[in-house]
CSV table of C-alpha atoms in Angstrom, one decimal:
chain,number,residue,atom,x,y,z
A,1,UNK,CA,0.4,-0.4,-0.1
A,2,UNK,CA,2.9,2.4,1.0
A,3,UNK,CA,4.7,2.1,-2.6
A,4,UNK,CA,1.6,2.1,-4.3
A,5,UNK,CA,0.8,5.1,-2.9
A,6,UNK,CA,4.1,6.4,-3.6
A,7,UNK,CA,3.8,5.2,-7.4
A,8,UNK,CA,0.2,6.7,-8.1
A,9,UNK,CA,1.1,9.9,-6.4
A,10,UNK,CA,4.2,10.3,-8.4
A,11,UNK,CA,3.0,8.4,-12.0
A,12,UNK,CA,-0.9,8.5,-11.8
A,13,UNK,CA,-1.7,5.3,-13.6
A,14,UNK,CA,0.8,2.4,-12.8
A,15,UNK,CA,0.7,-1.4,-13.0
A,16,UNK,CA,-1.4,-3.5,-10.2
A,17,UNK,CA,0.5,-7.0,-9.6
A,18,UNK,CA,-1.1,-8.5,-5.9
A,19,UNK,CA,0.3,-12.1,-6.7
A,20,UNK,CA,3.3,-13.6,-8.4
A,21,UNK,CA,3.0,-13.4,-12.4
A,22,UNK,CA,5.6,-14.6,-15.1
A,23,UNK,CA,7.4,-12.6,-17.2
A,24,UNK,CA,5.2,-13.7,-20.2
A,25,UNK,CA,2.2,-12.3,-18.4
A,26,UNK,CA,3.7,-9.2,-17.6
A,27,UNK,CA,4.2,-8.5,-21.2
A,28,UNK,CA,0.1,-8.5,-21.3
A,29,UNK,CA,-0.5,-6.7,-18.1
A,30,UNK,CA,-1.5,-2.3,-18.9
A,31,UNK,CA,-1.6,0.3,-16.8
A,32,UNK,CA,-4.3,0.6,-14.2
A,33,UNK,CA,-6.2,4.0,-13.9
A,34,UNK,CA,-5.6,6.0,-10.7
A,35,UNK,CA,-8.8,5.3,-9.3
A,36,UNK,CA,-8.2,1.6,-9.7
A,37,UNK,CA,-4.9,1.9,-8.0
A,38,UNK,CA,-6.3,3.8,-5.0
A,39,UNK,CA,-8.7,1.3,-5.0
A,40,UNK,CA,-6.4,-1.4,-4.4
A,41,UNK,CA,-4.7,0.9,-1.9
A,42,UNK,CA,-7.5,1.5,0.4
A,43,UNK,CA,-8.7,-2.4,0.4
A,44,UNK,CA,-5.6,-3.3,1.3
A,45,UNK,CA,-5.4,-1.0,4.3
A,46,UNK,CA,-8.9,-1.5,5.3
A,47,UNK,CA,-8.5,-5.1,5.3
A,48,UNK,CA,-5.0,-5.1,7.7
A,49,UNK,CA,-7.2,-3.1,9.8
A,50,UNK,CA,-10.6,-4.8,10.0
A,51,UNK,CA,-9.1,-8.0,10.4
A,52,UNK,CA,-6.7,-6.9,12.9
A,53,UNK,CA,-3.5,-8.5,11.1
A,54,UNK,CA,-1.3,-5.7,12.8
A,55,UNK,CA,-0.7,-5.8,16.3
A,56,UNK,CA,-0.5,-2.1,18.2
A,57,UNK,CA,2.8,-2.6,19.1
A,58,UNK,CA,5.6,-5.1,19.7
A,59,UNK,CA,7.4,-6.2,22.5
A,60,UNK,CA,10.7,-6.5,21.1
A,61,UNK,CA,12.0,-5.9,17.2
A,62,UNK,CA,10.9,-2.1,17.1
A,63,UNK,CA,10.2,-0.9,14.0
A,64,UNK,CA,7.8,-3.3,12.6
A,65,UNK,CA,4.9,-1.9,11.1
A,66,UNK,CA,2.0,-1.6,13.5
A,67,UNK,CA,-1.8,-0.8,13.0
A,68,UNK,CA,-1.4,2.8,14.0
A,69,UNK,CA,1.0,2.6,10.9
A,70,UNK,CA,-1.7,1.3,8.7
A,71,UNK,CA,-4.1,3.5,9.9
A,72,UNK,CA,-2.2,6.9,9.6
A,73,UNK,CA,-1.2,5.6,6.2
A,74,UNK,CA,-5.2,5.3,4.7
A,75,UNK,CA,-5.7,8.5,7.0
A,76,UNK,CA,-3.3,10.5,4.6
A,77,UNK,CA,-4.6,8.6,1.5
A,78,UNK,CA,-8.2,9.7,2.3
A,79,UNK,CA,-6.8,13.4,2.9
A,80,UNK,CA,-4.8,13.0,-0.6
A,81,UNK,CA,-8.3,12.3,-2.1
A,82,UNK,CA,-10.5,15.0,-0.2
A,83,UNK,CA,-12.2,12.4,2.1
A,84,UNK,CA,-11.8,14.5,4.9
A,85,UNK,CA,-14.5,12.8,7.1
A,86,UNK,CA,-12.9,9.1,6.6
A,87,UNK,CA,-9.2,10.8,7.3
A,88,UNK,CA,-10.6,12.5,10.7
A,89,UNK,CA,-12.2,9.1,11.9
A,90,UNK,CA,-9.0,7.6,11.7
A,91,UNK,CA,-6.6,10.2,12.7
A,92,UNK,CA,-9.0,10.7,16.1
A,93,UNK,CA,-8.5,6.7,16.7
A,94,UNK,CA,-4.9,7.2,16.4
A,95,UNK,CA,-4.9,9.7,19.0
A,96,UNK,CA,-6.0,7.1,21.6
A,97,UNK,CA,-2.4,5.2,20.3
A,98,UNK,CA,-0.3,6.2,22.8
A,99,UNK,CA,1.9,8.2,20.1
A,100,UNK,CA,2.7,11.9,20.9
A,101,UNK,CA,5.5,14.9,19.9
A,102,UNK,CA,8.6,14.9,21.8
A,103,UNK,CA,8.9,18.1,23.4
A,104,UNK,CA,12.8,18.5,21.8
A,105,UNK,CA,12.2,18.2,18.3
A,106,UNK,CA,16.0,17.1,17.9
A,107,UNK,CA,15.2,14.4,20.2
A,108,UNK,CA,12.7,13.0,17.3
A,109,UNK,CA,15.9,12.3,15.0
A,110,UNK,CA,18.4,11.4,17.5
A,111,UNK,CA,20.3,8.1,17.3
A,112,UNK,CA,20.1,7.4,21.0
A,113,UNK,CA,16.5,8.1,21.2
A,114,UNK,CA,15.2,5.8,17.8
A,115,UNK,CA,11.4,4.6,17.5
A,116,UNK,CA,10.6,6.8,20.1
A,117,UNK,CA,7.0,7.9,20.8
A,118,UNK,CA,6.3,10.2,18.0
A,119,UNK,CA,7.8,7.7,15.1
A,120,UNK,CA,4.7,5.8,14.0
A,121,UNK,CA,6.6,4.3,10.5
A,122,UNK,CA,9.9,4.7,9.7
A,123,UNK,CA,12.7,3.2,7.2
A,124,UNK,CA,15.4,1.8,9.8
A,125,UNK,CA,18.9,1.6,8.8
A,126,UNK,CA,21.7,0.1,11.2
A,127,UNK,CA,25.6,1.4,11.1
A,128,UNK,CA,28.2,-1.1,11.7
A,129,UNK,CA,29.2,-2.2,8.0
A,130,UNK,CA,26.2,-4.5,8.0
A,131,UNK,CA,25.4,-3.1,4.6
A,132,UNK,CA,22.4,-1.6,6.3
A,133,UNK,CA,23.8,2.2,7.0
A,134,UNK,CA,22.0,4.9,6.1
A,135,UNK,CA,23.7,6.9,3.1
A,136,UNK,CA,22.0,10.3,3.4
A,137,UNK,CA,24.5,11.8,6.1
A,138,UNK,CA,27.4,11.9,3.4
A,139,UNK,CA,24.7,12.7,0.6
A,140,UNK,CA,23.8,15.7,2.0
A,141,UNK,CA,26.9,16.9,3.6
A,142,UNK,CA,28.7,19.9,1.6
A,143,UNK,CA,30.6,18.7,-1.2
A,144,UNK,CA,34.5,18.9,-0.9
A,145,UNK,CA,33.9,19.5,2.8
A,146,UNK,CA,36.0,17.0,4.1
A,147,UNK,CA,35.8,15.3,7.1
A,148,UNK,CA,34.6,18.9,8.6
A,149,UNK,CA,31.0,17.8,8.3
A,150,UNK,CA,30.9,14.0,8.3
A,151,UNK,CA,34.0,11.8,7.7
A,152,UNK,CA,34.8,10.8,4.0
A,153,UNK,CA,33.3,14.1,2.7
A,154,UNK,CA,29.8,14.9,1.6
A,155,UNK,CA,28.4,15.2,-1.9
A,156,UNK,CA,26.0,18.0,-1.4
A,157,UNK,CA,22.4,16.8,-2.5
A,158,UNK,CA,19.1,18.2,-1.3
A,159,UNK,CA,20.9,21.5,-0.9
A,160,UNK,CA,18.7,23.7,1.2
A,161,UNK,CA,17.0,26.4,-0.9
A,162,UNK,CA,17.0,29.9,0.0
A,163,UNK,CA,13.4,30.2,0.4
A,164,UNK,CA,13.6,27.5,3.1
A,165,UNK,CA,16.5,29.4,5.1
A,166,UNK,CA,14.3,32.5,4.9
A,167,UNK,CA,11.2,30.6,6.6
A,168,UNK,CA,13.4,29.6,9.1
A,169,UNK,CA,15.2,32.9,9.7
A,170,UNK,CA,11.4,34.7,9.3
A,171,UNK,CA,11.1,34.4,13.4
A,172,UNK,CA,14.7,33.9,14.6
A,173,UNK,CA,13.7,31.5,17.0
A,174,UNK,CA,12.8,28.3,15.5
A,175,UNK,CA,14.3,25.5,17.1
A,176,UNK,CA,13.9,23.4,14.0
A,177,UNK,CA,16.5,25.2,11.9
A,178,UNK,CA,19.4,23.6,13.7
A,179,UNK,CA,18.1,20.0,13.6
A,180,UNK,CA,17.3,20.4,9.9
A,181,UNK,CA,19.9,22.8,7.7
A,182,UNK,CA,23.0,24.2,8.3
A,183,UNK,CA,24.5,27.7,6.7
A,184,UNK,CA,28.0,26.7,7.0
A,185,UNK,CA,30.8,25.0,9.0
A,186,UNK,CA,34.2,25.3,10.2
A,187,UNK,CA,36.9,23.9,7.9
A,188,UNK,CA,40.6,22.4,8.9
A,189,UNK,CA,42.4,25.7,9.1
A,190,UNK,CA,39.4,26.7,11.6
A,191,UNK,CA,37.6,28.7,9.0
A,192,UNK,CA,34.0,29.4,8.4
A,193,UNK,CA,33.0,28.5,5.2
A,194,UNK,CA,29.6,29.6,3.8
A,195,UNK,CA,27.3,26.9,2.4
A,196,UNK,CA,24.1,25.6,2.8
A,197,UNK,CA,23.6,21.8,3.7
A,198,UNK,CA,21.1,19.1,5.7
A,199,UNK,CA,21.9,18.1,8.9
A,200,UNK,CA,18.4,16.2,9.2
A,201,UNK,CA,20.4,12.8,9.2
A,202,UNK,CA,23.6,13.4,10.4
A,203,UNK,CA,25.2,11.1,12.5
A,204,UNK,CA,28.7,10.0,12.7
A,205,UNK,CA,30.4,7.5,10.7
A,206,UNK,CA,33.4,5.4,10.8
A,207,UNK,CA,32.7,4.2,7.2
A,208,UNK,CA,31.5,6.5,4.2
A,209,UNK,CA,27.4,6.2,3.7
A,210,UNK,CA,27.3,3.6,6.9
A,211,UNK,CA,25.0,6.3,9.3
A,212,UNK,CA,22.7,5.0,11.9
A,213,UNK,CA,19.7,7.2,11.7
A,214,UNK,CA,16.4,6.1,10.8
A,215,UNK,CA,14.1,8.1,8.0
A,216,UNK,CA,10.4,9.0,9.3
A,217,UNK,CA,7.8,8.3,7.0
A,218,UNK,CA,4.9,9.2,9.5
A,219,UNK,CA,5.0,10.5,12.6
A,220,UNK,CA,2.7,11.9,15.4
A,221,UNK,CA,3.3,15.8,14.3
A,222,UNK,CA,1.8,14.7,10.9
A,223,UNK,CA,-1.4,13.4,12.5
A,224,UNK,CA,-1.7,16.6,14.4
A,225,UNK,CA,-1.3,18.8,11.2
A,226,UNK,CA,-3.5,17.0,9.1
A,227,UNK,CA,-6.0,17.1,11.9
A,228,UNK,CA,-5.5,20.8,11.7
A,229,UNK,CA,-5.9,21.0,8.0
A,230,UNK,CA,-9.6,18.9,8.1
A,231,UNK,CA,-10.7,20.9,11.2
A,232,UNK,CA,-10.2,24.2,9.1
A,233,UNK,CA,-11.4,23.0,5.8
A,234,UNK,CA,-14.4,21.8,7.5
A,235,UNK,CA,-15.0,25.1,9.1
A,236,UNK,CA,-13.7,24.3,12.7
A,237,UNK,CA,-10.9,27.2,13.3
A,238,UNK,CA,-10.6,26.6,17.0
A,239,UNK,CA,-9.5,23.4,17.1
A,240,UNK,CA,-7.3,23.6,14.0
A,241,UNK,CA,-5.8,26.4,15.7
A,242,UNK,CA,-5.2,24.0,18.9
A,243,UNK,CA,-3.7,21.5,16.8
A,244,UNK,CA,-1.5,23.9,14.7
A,245,UNK,CA,0.1,25.4,18.2
A,246,UNK,CA,1.1,22.2,19.4
A,247,UNK,CA,3.5,22.0,16.5
A,248,UNK,CA,4.6,25.8,16.9
A,249,UNK,CA,5.1,25.4,20.8
A,250,UNK,CA,7.4,22.6,20.2
A,251,UNK,CA,9.5,24.5,17.4
A,252,UNK,CA,9.6,27.7,20.0
A,253,UNK,CA,7.4,29.7,17.8
A,254,UNK,CA,4.6,32.2,19.1
A,255,UNK,CA,1.4,30.5,19.4
A,256,UNK,CA,-1.5,31.7,16.7
A,257,UNK,CA,-4.7,33.3,17.6
A,258,UNK,CA,-7.8,34.5,16.2
A,259,UNK,CA,-6.3,37.9,16.0
A,260,UNK,CA,-3.3,36.5,13.8
A,261,UNK,CA,-5.5,34.2,11.6
A,262,UNK,CA,-9.0,35.6,10.6
A,263,UNK,CA,-10.1,33.4,7.8
A,264,UNK,CA,-9.9,29.8,6.4
A,265,UNK,CA,-7.2,30.9,3.8
A,266,UNK,CA,-5.0,32.4,5.9
A,267,UNK,CA,-5.2,29.2,8.6
A,268,UNK,CA,-4.5,26.9,5.6
A,269,UNK,CA,-1.3,28.9,4.4
A,270,UNK,CA,-0.1,29.0,8.0
A,271,UNK,CA,-0.5,24.8,8.0
A,272,UNK,CA,1.2,24.4,4.9
A,273,UNK,CA,4.1,26.8,6.1
A,274,UNK,CA,4.2,24.7,9.3
A,275,UNK,CA,4.2,21.3,7.6
A,276,UNK,CA,7.3,23.0,5.4
A,277,UNK,CA,9.2,23.8,8.4
A,278,UNK,CA,8.2,20.5,10.5
A,279,UNK,CA,9.0,18.2,7.7
A,280,UNK,CA,11.8,19.4,5.5
A,281,UNK,CA,13.5,16.6,3.9
A,282,UNK,CA,11.0,14.2,4.8
A,283,UNK,CA,9.5,13.6,1.5
A,284,UNK,CA,5.7,15.4,2.4
A,285,UNK,CA,6.3,18.7,0.8
A,286,UNK,CA,6.1,18.1,-3.0
A,287,UNK,CA,2.8,15.6,-2.2
A,288,UNK,CA,1.2,18.5,0.2
A,289,UNK,CA,1.7,20.8,-2.8
A,290,UNK,CA,0.1,18.6,-5.1
A,291,UNK,CA,-2.8,17.3,-3.1
A,292,UNK,CA,-3.8,20.9,-2.5
A,293,UNK,CA,-3.4,22.1,-5.8
A,294,UNK,CA,-0.5,24.7,-4.8
A,295,UNK,CA,2.4,22.9,-7.1
């Protein structure tokens, strides 16, 4: 379901394959419509949820997919489809899961605090030369920075935009900025090099491309901001502001009131901007803008 959700959002009509097929059979396949792909995703996720195929948690093996991950993913599918009532019902259920936002944004991504209560679904990585390490620390660190940012240099990929930097700097106190991006580094000669790079997936590595950090796919902050969006779109600005302000408070920002936000459009843009800052480099922004016809 997760992979088909990404595929249909990126490519539209794709091949639906739900059982093992031969190469000869594959040649006769045609792409299915967007509607059919979404129906397949929704059917699969409802099958999991309705039949309790996944537990709520695991005593060991942290990171295995839970029922809450299935419900949160289905809610995001419904939100993408504009089925706000169905999405809200699922998200309200996830609020009872025991998941919550952490008080410290940096601890969400800390290798000392993996699979914390904010993480609902993540791609897990394991450093130590097992072939399971996260390469993004090296991919995203500054190009030609030597060992100044991370051992064995960086590639400078996902270079932060001035737009993102300005958005973080707009208040001068957004705690998420230092966790997510940096404006430069100190080189081997103790000189400062101004060069934007992503820090969210940085962790010490002994071997190039062998980081420890997991990559979140769904976390509880997303549940709150999806609920904020749904409440706003259905005319409930008060609850929407409440959900939004939980995220802003954690980021160290001023809480918004109805004096600051006077109508649905202003709140819609405030939620969009919060998602921009909260989920930078978590592969949400493009899909958010397409989903809301703002791309």
